[in-house]
XYZ file of C-alpha atoms in Angstrom:
729
model
C 20.617 -54.970 -43.975
C 22.457 -53.810 -40.864
C 22.641 -50.294 -42.281
C 18.890 -50.272 -42.869
C 18.218 -51.397 -39.281
C 20.539 -48.693 -37.960
C 18.781 -46.119 -40.099
C 15.354 -47.190 -38.769
C 16.682 -47.110 -35.214
C 17.949 -43.523 -35.660
C 14.598 -42.463 -37.128
C 12.837 -43.969 -34.071
C 15.143 -42.091 -31.682
C 14.474 -38.842 -33.546
C 10.706 -39.349 -33.301
C 10.966 -39.997 -29.540
C 12.975 -36.799 -29.054
C 10.407 -34.806 -31.022
C 7.583 -36.212 -28.883
C 9.455 -35.319 -25.678
C 10.133 -31.805 -26.932
C 6.479 -31.349 -27.868
C 5.464 -32.570 -24.421
C 7.700 -29.968 -22.805
C 5.869 -27.264 -24.728
C 2.620 -28.430 -23.160
C 3.842 -28.419 -19.578
C 1.581 -26.820 -17.030
C 2.246 -23.150 -16.444
C 3.137 -24.081 -12.901
C 6.742 -24.379 -14.118
C 6.848 -20.631 -14.587
C 5.755 -19.871 -11.063
C 8.008 -18.758 -8.255
C 9.779 -21.371 -6.184
C 8.683 -19.511 -3.039
C 6.276 -21.769 -1.175
C 3.168 -20.358 0.407
C 2.380 -21.752 3.819
C 0.055 -24.732 3.610
C -3.452 -23.802 4.604
C -6.392 -25.386 6.308
C -9.814 -24.844 4.826
C -12.467 -23.314 7.016
C -15.980 -23.904 5.829
C -17.739 -20.711 4.826
C -21.355 -19.735 5.308
C -22.921 -18.781 2.021
C -25.769 -16.355 1.789
C -28.074 -16.064 -1.203
C -26.852 -13.413 -3.599
C -27.407 -12.450 -7.187
C -23.859 -13.545 -7.936
C -24.721 -17.200 -7.434
C -26.548 -17.188 -10.773
C -23.573 -15.855 -12.701
C -21.851 -17.528 -15.573
C -19.437 -19.784 -13.736
C -16.844 -19.440 -16.450
C -16.430 -15.671 -16.246
C -14.338 -13.461 -14.002
C -14.744 -9.895 -15.242
C -16.900 -10.003 -18.316
C -14.946 -7.442 -20.300
C -11.646 -9.289 -20.043
C -12.157 -11.449 -23.085
C -12.960 -8.412 -25.214
C -10.061 -6.351 -23.894
C -7.520 -9.124 -24.405
C -8.774 -10.015 -27.860
C -8.565 -6.405 -28.963
C -4.928 -6.250 -27.899
C -4.076 -8.844 -30.479
C -1.782 -10.667 -28.115
C 0.065 -13.591 -29.636
C -1.560 -16.961 -28.975
C -2.875 -16.023 -25.561
C 0.491 -14.903 -24.167
C 0.263 -12.179 -21.543
C 1.923 -8.815 -21.853
C 5.358 -9.123 -20.255
C 5.368 -5.439 -19.254
C 5.302 -4.892 -15.507
C 4.119 -1.297 -15.560
C 5.984 1.980 -15.262
C 7.337 4.378 -12.646
C 7.677 7.997 -13.762
C 7.783 6.945 -17.399
C 10.411 4.220 -16.905
C 9.502 0.583 -17.511
C 9.580 -1.740 -14.494
C 11.922 -4.671 -15.071
C 13.157 -7.646 -13.071
C 15.951 -6.629 -10.703
C 19.380 -8.174 -11.113
C 20.814 -10.412 -8.437
C 19.199 -11.937 -5.378
C 15.400 -11.693 -5.366
C 14.727 -12.680 -1.739
C 16.896 -13.309 1.320
C 16.147 -13.895 4.999
C 18.229 -14.398 8.148
C 17.113 -15.305 11.639
C 18.838 -14.030 14.787
C 21.195 -16.997 15.011
C 22.411 -16.483 11.466
C 22.848 -12.737 11.980
C 25.311 -13.388 14.809
C 27.773 -14.520 12.130
C 27.991 -11.016 10.676
C 29.370 -8.857 13.503
C 31.874 -6.290 12.256
C 35.046 -5.130 14.046
C 36.939 -1.828 13.804
C 40.447 -1.856 12.360
C 43.005 0.945 12.009
C 41.858 1.401 8.400
C 38.129 0.907 9.025
C 37.108 3.024 12.002
C 33.988 5.041 11.081
C 32.631 5.863 14.557
C 33.717 7.457 17.838
C 33.403 4.019 19.434
C 35.173 0.809 18.586
C 33.216 -1.932 16.828
C 33.613 -5.187 18.722
C 31.903 -8.558 18.958
C 29.805 -8.700 22.159
C 31.442 -10.825 24.842
C 27.995 -11.927 25.949
C 24.944 -12.649 23.813
C 21.273 -13.589 23.871
C 20.115 -17.111 23.182
C 17.107 -16.007 21.129
C 18.192 -12.675 19.651
C 21.347 -11.073 18.264
C 22.740 -8.647 20.837
C 23.937 -5.120 20.044
C 25.930 -3.701 22.936
C 27.605 -0.470 24.066
C 30.070 -0.823 26.936
C 33.174 0.604 28.586
C 36.509 -0.484 27.140
C 38.735 -1.785 29.913
C 41.466 -2.292 27.315
C 41.357 0.463 24.684
C 43.621 -1.531 22.394
C 40.769 -3.980 21.937
C 38.477 -1.076 20.971
C 40.819 0.474 18.410
C 41.896 3.190 20.900
C 38.333 4.143 21.834
C 36.985 4.380 25.378
C 33.611 2.951 24.374
C 32.802 -0.208 22.428
C 29.783 -0.495 20.156
C 28.273 -3.119 17.864
C 27.392 -3.452 14.197
C 25.958 -6.292 12.128
C 26.622 -5.987 8.408
C 24.886 -8.161 5.794
C 26.664 -8.022 2.437
C 24.942 -10.846 0.516
C 28.371 -12.142 -0.388
C 30.374 -9.890 -2.666
C 27.427 -8.906 -4.837
C 25.553 -6.756 -2.288
C 21.847 -5.972 -2.537
C 19.878 -4.283 -5.293
C 16.803 -2.041 -4.966
C 14.088 -3.503 -2.778
C 12.393 -3.643 0.608
C 14.615 -4.251 3.659
C 12.958 -5.218 6.952
C 14.295 -6.203 10.362
C 12.795 -6.870 13.779
C 14.466 -4.575 16.302
C 14.309 -3.708 19.982
C 16.117 -0.334 20.129
C 18.393 0.681 22.964
C 16.829 3.101 25.451
C 19.928 4.589 27.125
C 20.230 8.375 26.622
C 22.732 9.565 23.998
C 22.779 6.233 22.185
C 21.500 5.578 18.669
C 20.105 2.391 17.150
C 20.596 2.770 13.416
C 19.341 0.748 10.439
C 21.061 1.694 7.182
C 21.705 0.744 3.573
C 25.284 1.643 2.690
C 26.589 1.905 -0.859
C 29.198 -0.815 -1.343
C 31.616 1.540 -3.058
C 33.109 3.707 -0.323
C 31.360 1.791 2.464
C 34.536 1.599 4.554
C 35.812 5.106 3.900
C 34.866 8.640 4.820
C 32.887 9.267 1.611
C 30.033 7.036 2.641
C 26.640 7.146 0.904
C 23.784 5.637 2.848
C 20.039 5.605 3.509
C 19.069 5.248 7.156
C 16.642 5.263 10.079
C 18.147 6.363 13.412
C 16.294 5.784 16.699
C 17.540 7.928 19.573
C 17.682 6.339 23.040
C 15.222 7.588 25.664
C 13.574 9.901 23.110
C 10.530 9.736 20.904
C 12.459 11.130 17.936
C 13.306 9.059 14.887
C 15.480 10.525 12.157
C 15.461 9.201 8.628
C 17.216 10.319 5.475
C 20.404 9.818 3.496
C 24.035 10.894 3.110
C 25.861 11.135 -0.187
C 29.661 11.126 -0.461
C 30.266 11.677 3.213
C 28.437 12.519 6.417
C 29.315 16.209 6.152
C 28.638 16.618 2.445
C 25.987 19.142 1.403
C 24.110 16.378 -0.417
C 22.618 14.973 2.777
C 19.126 15.166 4.124
C 17.335 14.037 7.231
C 13.849 14.448 8.624
C 12.450 13.816 12.069
C 9.357 11.957 13.165
C 7.808 11.376 16.579
C 6.724 7.983 17.871
C 5.375 6.550 21.092
C 7.819 5.701 23.890
C 6.412 2.161 23.682
C 8.810 1.703 20.761
C 11.491 0.719 23.299
C 9.363 -1.765 25.231
C 9.290 -4.618 22.730
C 10.422 -5.695 19.284
C 9.195 -3.601 16.394
C 9.501 -3.864 12.641
C 11.792 -1.343 10.928
C 11.598 -1.192 7.136
C 13.264 0.837 4.383
C 11.825 0.688 0.887
C 14.670 1.632 -1.447
C 13.940 2.364 -5.120
C 15.456 4.616 -7.728
C 12.390 6.824 -7.630
C 11.726 7.228 -3.908
C 12.577 6.218 -0.342
C 9.982 5.163 2.221
C 10.656 4.603 5.917
C 8.578 2.512 8.336
C 8.792 1.879 12.078
C 6.299 0.278 14.452
C 3.962 -0.396 11.543
C 3.734 3.272 10.594
C 5.044 5.120 7.589
C 7.242 7.642 9.417
C 8.386 9.395 6.268
C 8.808 9.500 2.544
C 11.542 11.394 0.725
C 10.446 12.430 -2.728
C 10.830 15.502 -4.912
C 9.368 15.750 -8.378
C 11.491 18.788 -9.149
C 14.841 18.272 -7.369
C 17.292 15.868 -8.957
C 19.367 14.583 -6.078
C 22.128 12.007 -5.874
C 21.684 9.230 -3.343
C 23.191 5.817 -2.733
C 22.839 3.303 -5.559
C 23.151 -0.493 -5.618
C 24.956 -2.595 -4.716
C 24.368 -1.767 -1.051
C 25.103 -3.443 2.277
C 22.572 -3.687 5.099
C 23.685 -2.601 8.580
C 22.204 -2.518 12.067
C 24.366 -0.481 14.444
C 24.160 0.457 18.114
C 26.519 3.347 18.885
C 26.894 6.502 20.911
C 25.556 9.822 19.648
C 28.701 11.608 18.463
C 26.821 14.919 18.283
C 26.871 15.224 22.082
C 30.491 14.196 22.640
C 32.341 10.992 23.460
C 31.736 11.240 27.223
C 27.997 11.879 27.030
C 26.914 8.359 28.026
C 26.791 7.821 31.772
C 29.062 4.900 32.550
C 26.666 3.841 35.293
C 24.140 2.976 32.558
C 26.563 0.675 30.734
C 26.452 -1.869 29.336
C 23.568 -0.727 27.156
C 21.770 -3.206 24.924
C 19.659 -3.408 21.794
C 18.466 -6.589 20.112
C 17.786 -7.658 16.539
C 16.193 -10.635 14.785
C 14.505 -11.696 11.538
C 16.014 -9.822 8.579
C 14.085 -9.976 5.293
C 14.845 -8.631 1.803
C 12.629 -8.642 -1.299
C 13.989 -7.144 -4.526
C 12.238 -4.463 -6.576
C 10.848 -2.523 -8.152
C 13.649 -1.808 -10.629
C 13.311 0.292 -13.795
C 15.115 0.540 -17.113
C 16.202 4.128 -16.409
C 19.953 4.694 -16.594
C 19.845 8.377 -15.638
C 22.916 9.446 -13.703
C 20.779 11.685 -11.507
C 17.866 10.113 -9.714
C 14.574 11.786 -10.544
C 12.587 11.420 -7.371
C 8.880 11.015 -7.876
C 6.037 10.949 -5.397
C 4.467 7.504 -5.329
C 1.405 7.548 -7.555
C -1.739 7.647 -5.480
C -4.906 6.210 -6.853
C -5.126 8.904 -9.508
C -4.486 6.322 -12.235
C -7.615 4.514 -11.187
C -9.711 7.655 -11.406
C -8.153 9.466 -14.329
C -7.432 6.616 -16.769
C -10.144 5.430 -19.135
C -13.275 4.352 -17.273
C -15.062 1.066 -17.956
C -18.718 0.148 -18.433
C -18.100 -3.276 -16.892
C -18.603 -4.028 -13.221
C -15.989 -5.364 -10.829
C -15.876 -8.996 -9.799
C -16.395 -9.401 -6.056
C -14.520 -12.147 -4.218
C -16.140 -11.138 -0.945
C -19.084 -8.787 -0.526
C -21.025 -9.703 2.615
C -20.464 -13.321 1.602
C -17.804 -15.248 -0.292
C -18.301 -15.804 -4.034
C -19.474 -19.374 -4.848
C -16.330 -20.094 -6.889
C -14.028 -18.898 -4.109
C -13.150 -20.067 -0.617
C -11.359 -18.701 2.458
C -8.442 -20.750 3.774
C -6.431 -19.628 6.758
C -3.861 -20.553 9.331
C -5.583 -19.009 12.313
C -9.198 -18.166 13.012
C -11.342 -15.968 10.842
C -15.028 -15.205 11.072
C -17.686 -13.211 9.280
C -19.093 -10.584 11.632
C -20.776 -7.180 11.661
C -20.431 -5.949 15.248
C -16.763 -4.941 15.347
C -15.840 -1.978 13.107
C -18.944 -2.363 10.919
C -19.228 -0.992 7.379
C -22.226 -2.589 5.689
C -23.292 -6.096 6.595
C -20.579 -8.640 7.373
C -16.839 -8.142 7.130
C -14.001 -10.619 7.784
C -12.203 -10.575 11.132
C -8.793 -12.260 11.267
C -6.090 -12.297 13.926
C -2.448 -11.882 12.882
C -1.084 -13.114 16.199
C 2.177 -14.563 14.879
C 4.220 -14.743 11.716
C 2.587 -18.057 10.795
C -0.944 -16.633 10.530
C -2.168 -16.251 6.948
C -5.538 -15.733 5.313
C -5.949 -16.764 1.704
C -8.782 -16.292 -0.781
C -8.611 -19.094 -3.335
C -10.629 -20.069 -6.405
C -11.089 -23.375 -8.198
C -10.648 -21.604 -11.555
C -7.106 -20.225 -12.089
C -6.759 -17.159 -14.311
C -3.916 -15.092 -15.848
C -2.298 -12.825 -13.270
C -2.645 -9.752 -15.496
C -6.233 -10.448 -16.587
C -7.503 -7.720 -14.260
C -6.064 -4.238 -13.937
C -6.667 -3.818 -10.210
C -7.189 -5.728 -7.000
C -9.211 -3.696 -4.483
C -10.077 -4.303 -0.844
C -10.969 -2.475 2.369
C -8.864 -2.955 5.495
C -9.208 -1.753 9.093
C -6.458 -1.891 11.739
C -8.921 -2.689 14.531
C -8.103 -1.753 18.123
C -4.336 -1.874 17.619
C -3.422 -0.653 14.126
C 0.134 -0.627 12.807
C -0.175 -3.926 10.910
C 2.549 -4.604 8.345
C 1.380 -7.188 5.828
C 2.418 -8.837 2.611
C -0.202 -9.347 -0.075
C 0.706 -12.264 -2.293
C -0.611 -13.631 -5.566
C -0.588 -17.420 -5.226
C -0.971 -20.605 -7.243
C -1.580 -23.877 -5.435
C 0.984 -23.823 -2.610
C 3.306 -21.313 -4.229
C 3.716 -17.555 -3.914
C 3.916 -16.172 -7.442
C 4.654 -12.576 -6.359
C 4.064 -10.356 -3.342
C 3.891 -6.694 -2.304
C 3.832 -4.768 0.972
C 0.328 -3.464 1.739
C 1.809 -0.445 3.536
C 3.269 0.764 0.242
C -0.336 1.495 -0.766
C -1.526 3.054 2.500
C 0.404 6.277 3.054
C 0.971 6.755 6.759
C 0.396 3.094 7.564
C -2.694 1.222 8.734
C -4.109 3.148 11.683
C -6.429 1.762 14.331
C -10.213 2.074 13.974
C -9.937 3.363 10.396
C -11.179 1.807 7.162
C -8.904 2.197 4.138
C -9.758 1.422 0.570
C -6.656 -0.127 -0.999
C -6.187 -0.323 -4.767
C -3.255 -2.278 -6.179
C -2.400 -2.449 -9.873
C -2.016 -6.116 -10.748
C 1.069 -5.356 -12.845
C 2.817 -4.273 -9.639
C 3.111 -7.994 -8.895
C 6.489 -8.764 -10.456
C 6.498 -12.432 -11.291
C 9.773 -14.303 -11.518
C 8.917 -16.454 -14.523
C 11.928 -17.463 -16.599
C 9.990 -17.280 -19.861
C 8.175 -13.921 -20.227
C 6.148 -15.292 -23.146
C 4.384 -17.757 -20.893
C 1.184 -16.684 -19.193
C 1.434 -16.903 -15.415
C -1.758 -18.165 -13.780
C -2.860 -17.555 -10.204
C -5.682 -18.985 -8.124
C -5.576 -16.878 -4.974
C -4.703 -13.780 -2.988
C -3.069 -14.201 0.422
C -2.296 -11.832 3.310
C 0.557 -12.651 5.705
C 2.681 -10.713 8.236
C 6.024 -9.268 7.138
C 7.530 -10.322 10.480
C 6.858 -12.657 13.378
C 4.994 -10.539 15.909
C 1.593 -9.841 17.455
C -0.549 -7.580 15.235
C -3.977 -8.382 16.718
C -7.273 -8.420 14.846
C -7.442 -7.012 11.322
C -10.638 -6.534 9.332
C -11.234 -7.009 5.596
C -14.223 -6.136 3.440
C -15.286 -5.881 -0.208
C -12.426 -7.720 -1.920
C -12.712 -7.464 -5.690
C -10.981 -7.392 -9.060
C -11.672 -4.382 -11.278
C -10.651 -2.923 -14.605
C -11.168 0.679 -13.518
C -13.750 3.144 -12.301
C -17.185 2.820 -13.859
C -18.214 5.379 -16.449
C -21.009 7.771 -15.474
C -23.815 8.705 -17.828
C -23.599 12.249 -19.070
C -26.781 14.278 -18.776
C -28.597 11.726 -16.619
C -27.974 13.017 -13.108
C -29.407 15.050 -10.257
C -27.588 18.336 -9.768
C -26.996 19.237 -6.126
C -24.481 22.013 -6.809
C -23.117 23.125 -10.172
C -22.217 26.271 -12.112
C -21.867 28.297 -8.936
C -25.323 27.520 -7.447
C -27.131 25.039 -5.269
C -30.103 23.525 -7.065
C -33.670 24.199 -5.957
C -34.595 22.235 -2.845
C -30.981 21.964 -1.638
C -30.751 23.785 1.706
C -27.363 24.719 3.164
C -28.437 27.252 5.817
C -27.557 24.848 8.639
C -23.909 24.974 7.632
C -21.609 26.698 10.110
C -18.174 28.264 10.063
C -16.157 29.859 7.298
C -17.396 28.847 3.863
C -18.626 30.725 0.788
C -21.075 29.038 -1.646
C -20.382 31.628 -4.370
C -16.628 32.128 -4.175
C -14.826 33.826 -7.047
C -11.336 33.094 -5.683
C -10.844 29.796 -7.525
C -13.365 29.448 -10.317
C -13.947 26.318 -12.363
C -14.668 26.832 -16.064
C -15.313 30.508 -15.247
C -18.029 29.581 -12.741
C -18.121 30.293 -9.002
C -17.330 27.511 -6.557
C -17.840 26.586 -2.898
C -14.874 27.767 -0.833
C -14.523 25.721 2.359
C -11.946 26.761 4.982
C -10.820 23.483 6.548
C -10.960 23.983 10.303
C -12.941 21.996 12.825
C -15.589 24.664 13.366
C -16.498 24.744 9.650
C -19.212 22.230 8.698
C -20.937 22.124 5.314
C -24.399 20.600 5.713
C -26.741 20.128 2.744
C -30.329 18.944 3.352
C -32.659 17.667 0.623
C -35.870 19.650 1.207
C -37.798 17.935 -1.604
C -37.530 14.508 -0.008
C -34.820 11.967 0.629
C -32.940 10.121 -2.123
C -33.166 6.363 -2.531
C -30.164 4.325 -3.647
C -32.436 2.766 -6.268
C -32.708 6.134 -8.041
C -28.973 6.733 -8.537
C -25.689 4.860 -8.225
C -23.524 7.275 -6.270
C -22.294 10.820 -5.728
C -19.804 12.702 -7.866
C -17.682 15.560 -6.503
C -15.345 17.802 -8.491
C -12.977 19.375 -5.976
C -9.597 20.999 -5.498
C -7.637 20.859 -2.235
C -5.269 23.783 -1.618
C -3.247 22.702 1.435
C -1.803 24.895 4.158
C 1.918 24.212 3.717
C 2.534 24.659 7.416
C 0.021 21.913 8.170
C 1.100 19.312 5.606
C 4.821 19.863 6.322
C 4.413 19.534 10.070
C 5.401 23.153 10.606
C 8.622 23.129 8.580
C 7.399 25.048 5.510
C 5.850 28.464 4.977
C 3.088 29.391 2.555
C 5.448 30.127 -0.332
C 7.803 27.183 0.171
C 7.536 23.954 -1.765
C 6.819 20.930 0.421
C 8.973 17.931 -0.529
C 7.901 15.747 2.369
C 4.234 15.622 3.308
C 3.863 14.822 7.017
C 0.144 15.429 7.536
C -2.569 14.424 5.087
C -5.968 16.041 4.698
C -8.362 15.015 7.462
C -11.880 15.560 6.162
C -14.988 13.369 6.223
C -18.053 12.930 4.046
C -21.116 11.721 5.978
C -24.527 10.929 4.505
C -27.426 11.947 6.741
C -30.317 9.627 7.403
C -33.826 10.390 6.215
C -34.526 12.626 9.201
C -31.704 14.896 8.068
C -30.030 14.692 11.478
C -28.394 11.353 12.249
C -25.602 10.200 9.969
C -24.422 6.920 8.517
C -20.765 5.956 9.132
C -18.543 8.697 7.724
C -16.036 8.232 4.886
C -12.513 9.614 5.384
C -11.578 11.206 2.064
C -7.822 10.655 2.440
C -8.242 7.048 3.582
C -10.480 6.516 0.571
C -7.680 7.492 -1.814
C -4.803 5.622 -0.218
C -3.907 7.935 2.653
C -3.130 11.181 0.826
C -5.679 13.343 -0.949
C -4.578 14.910 -4.277
C -3.633 18.572 -3.877
C -3.438 21.647 -6.091
C -5.423 20.165 -8.963
C -9.070 19.770 -9.901
C -10.106 16.212 -9.267
C -13.386 14.348 -9.899
C -14.264 11.740 -7.308
C -17.016 9.196 -8.058
C -18.197 7.520 -4.864
C -20.707 4.658 -5.142
C -23.257 3.944 -2.414
C -21.327 0.883 -1.340
C -18.439 3.102 -0.213
C -20.792 5.493 1.578
C -22.290 2.813 3.859
C -25.812 2.990 2.413
C -25.808 0.006 0.067
C -28.548 -2.070 1.697
C -32.190 -2.812 1.057
C -34.422 0.258 1.244
C -31.582 2.685 2.027
C -32.383 6.394 1.684
C -30.614 9.532 2.822
C -31.722 13.103 3.402
C -28.509 15.044 2.764
C -24.813 15.041 3.594
C -22.190 16.719 5.766
C -18.550 17.579 5.056
C -16.583 18.086 8.268
C -13.307 17.531 10.105
C -13.051 14.456 12.379
C -14.298 14.864 15.937
C -10.787 14.445 17.354
C -9.273 17.183 15.169
C -7.447 19.986 16.979
C -9.730 23.041 16.703
C -6.721 25.342 16.215
C -5.360 23.460 13.187
C -5.932 25.048 9.775
C -5.564 22.463 6.988
C -6.138 24.719 3.978
C -9.023 25.239 1.567
C -11.331 22.911 -0.313
C -12.998 24.228 -3.462
C -16.051 22.385 -4.817
C -17.283 23.077 -8.331
C -19.841 20.307 -8.742
C -21.871 17.831 -6.683
C -24.082 15.376 -8.578
C -26.082 12.222 -7.917
C -25.203 10.085 -10.930
C -26.007 6.927 -12.875
C -23.518 4.389 -14.144
C -23.485 3.674 -17.835
C -25.190 0.298 -18.307
C -23.073 -2.671 -19.377
C -23.480 -4.151 -22.868
C -26.848 -5.867 -23.139
C -25.401 -8.910 -24.845
C -23.090 -9.546 -21.868
C -25.409 -8.870 -18.961
C -24.769 -11.168 -16.007
C -24.473 -10.816 -12.257
C -20.972 -9.401 -12.596
C -22.114 -6.812 -15.154
C -25.473 -6.152 -13.560
C -26.900 -2.651 -13.718
C -29.491 -0.978 -11.522
C -31.212 0.308 -14.613
C -32.016 -3.249 -15.627
C -33.615 -4.114 -12.297
C -35.142 -0.946 -10.949
C -38.384 -2.837 -10.563
C -36.799 -5.165 -8.043
C -37.468 -3.534 -4.722
C -35.710 -6.045 -2.497
C -31.989 -6.533 -2.874
C -29.453 -7.690 -0.340
C -26.286 -5.737 0.313
C -24.390 -8.285 -1.742
C -26.584 -8.025 -4.810
C -27.003 -4.278 -4.703
C -23.311 -3.605 -4.359
C -22.553 -5.926 -7.216
C -24.985 -3.995 -9.330
C -23.660 -0.607 -8.330
C -20.073 -1.699 -8.248
C -17.371 0.534 -6.985
C -16.703 3.646 -8.936
C -13.092 4.068 -8.121
C -10.466 5.075 -5.770
C -6.900 6.257 -5.561
C -3.728 4.567 -4.465
């Protein structure tokens, strides 16, 4: 009898364990989210305006998602664990520490001192005898006792962060820095390969700020400062760099290096053809204030000593890492938005979070003040103004209906730097009060966010590397958040047209208005008001054996096309399509360092060219579109490229909008003596989108062709119907 009771008891225990195990399988996907906590937010009530989107199927995001995911045959709803590719190599989770931060007080624990065996500079590394209460001090001073300075006459300072013995992997390294301004001193931020870090065969990646100059050098050394495998470039910045703290960032990946200072991308080292050795993880992070050894050990005036620099707020975020184990690093230019344009198009429309008004299923929550307005830096209708006045300010777009993070291929938005520019922001995918994954916006705006300039930013959703422990589990998100990368004043920033998209929208073949094609302007297209050096029937660079427009890109050249048969209405077509090729002047894009026949490894200057639609009178223009800003900061060069631009991106997507022609020109502030190269145009069309499937028509897959009889449409409804055609990154 006792044995039977024991047997029943064991069976009961087994059943309980099975129930617990089954319950664990049904846990909320929140367990797979990152432990990083997003700052708690306060909801600010939004003002809703009537829009066609309010009648949409409340259960849908982008209507084609269900079809796309079902066709993939994914197992039981699990998301694809792939995180995308870089130059053909799969992106994977980086080994080691994923995030690490230090404030100024903590950084004071990492001062480094010279020893007889570790003496890399012409000054002796010492711990400052004085320090700042708020910031970590970097000091250069006279050595009253040279024995304390390892036999040097000058002392200098270095902070080294090693992350214990493991070092750091690939990732983004940022620090707040106030550089020293004494002549012949250098404030240097560097990543130093752990192996050989204390010897003469050092390999590093660095930014060096020269005191009392506007020159910044950036580059790398490999196996020693004097080795042939070294490279540095120079960039110029404002002297205001020395007046206050500024953010200095190095993005360090196996495929490329990017350098940022004062919110600007000062340089990018990349070569598709050269295979060059550079430092590899594990690396140490250093901030050093030292004398410029190039001008001699006595070059610093002793009357200017002690000299000071200050540092605070270090931040590291790992990634991206790839599965490539090549011994030689194959440098690759960061992909611009070409993937968005050149991959398979879609007949489905994007899903707008904000388009003149917030979507009914979404809300705006912020720490700080935001408002919908149309007077400052207007595009079309209202945009969102938000002040990043400190590191605590965040703006978050959140929905009540969470969705898989990789449901959509792209997240797209417009951003303007306002009166100040130079903003450096994280964009984070969030769930409840957690950050699931985040990226640096500046990685997708080449040259950084400039003042008074709208940029269209396109981010592949698979660039968000989630830290889930189980890759078979689907990670859900319910929001997108913007926050500063450092604690500083960035002033007002402007956002517009935030959306999810699965690609550029397919255009109907054969159903278009030809403006220029096959070497000729169509009847009724007048170009006689154009000025400067251009040829409408050039044979220099033909396209499919047909003549093209050859446009010499200087300020005095303006291509103006007027529609003599009457203006076009946005109801008649969905956008303009250009097939172009940009042949750059190497001297211009290299900043004067390359000749016509030399390959340019580092592009300093991007194409500056604008497309402006003219109003019905054929004289006044709508706000102009910067072509480079439209494709992420750098226009594709030396290849034929088709650009589909919807009305929404050309500032004419509002009720009753018409236009009487267009202008292609350099910006008004362009130097008239600068020659940027040539632009060849093979085709200009006014086009229609392919309509979405009839059985899935809704507000988010709405087509103009299905509502051409509706003569009154708000900006919100019309832009949803003629959703964005695409962009580059």
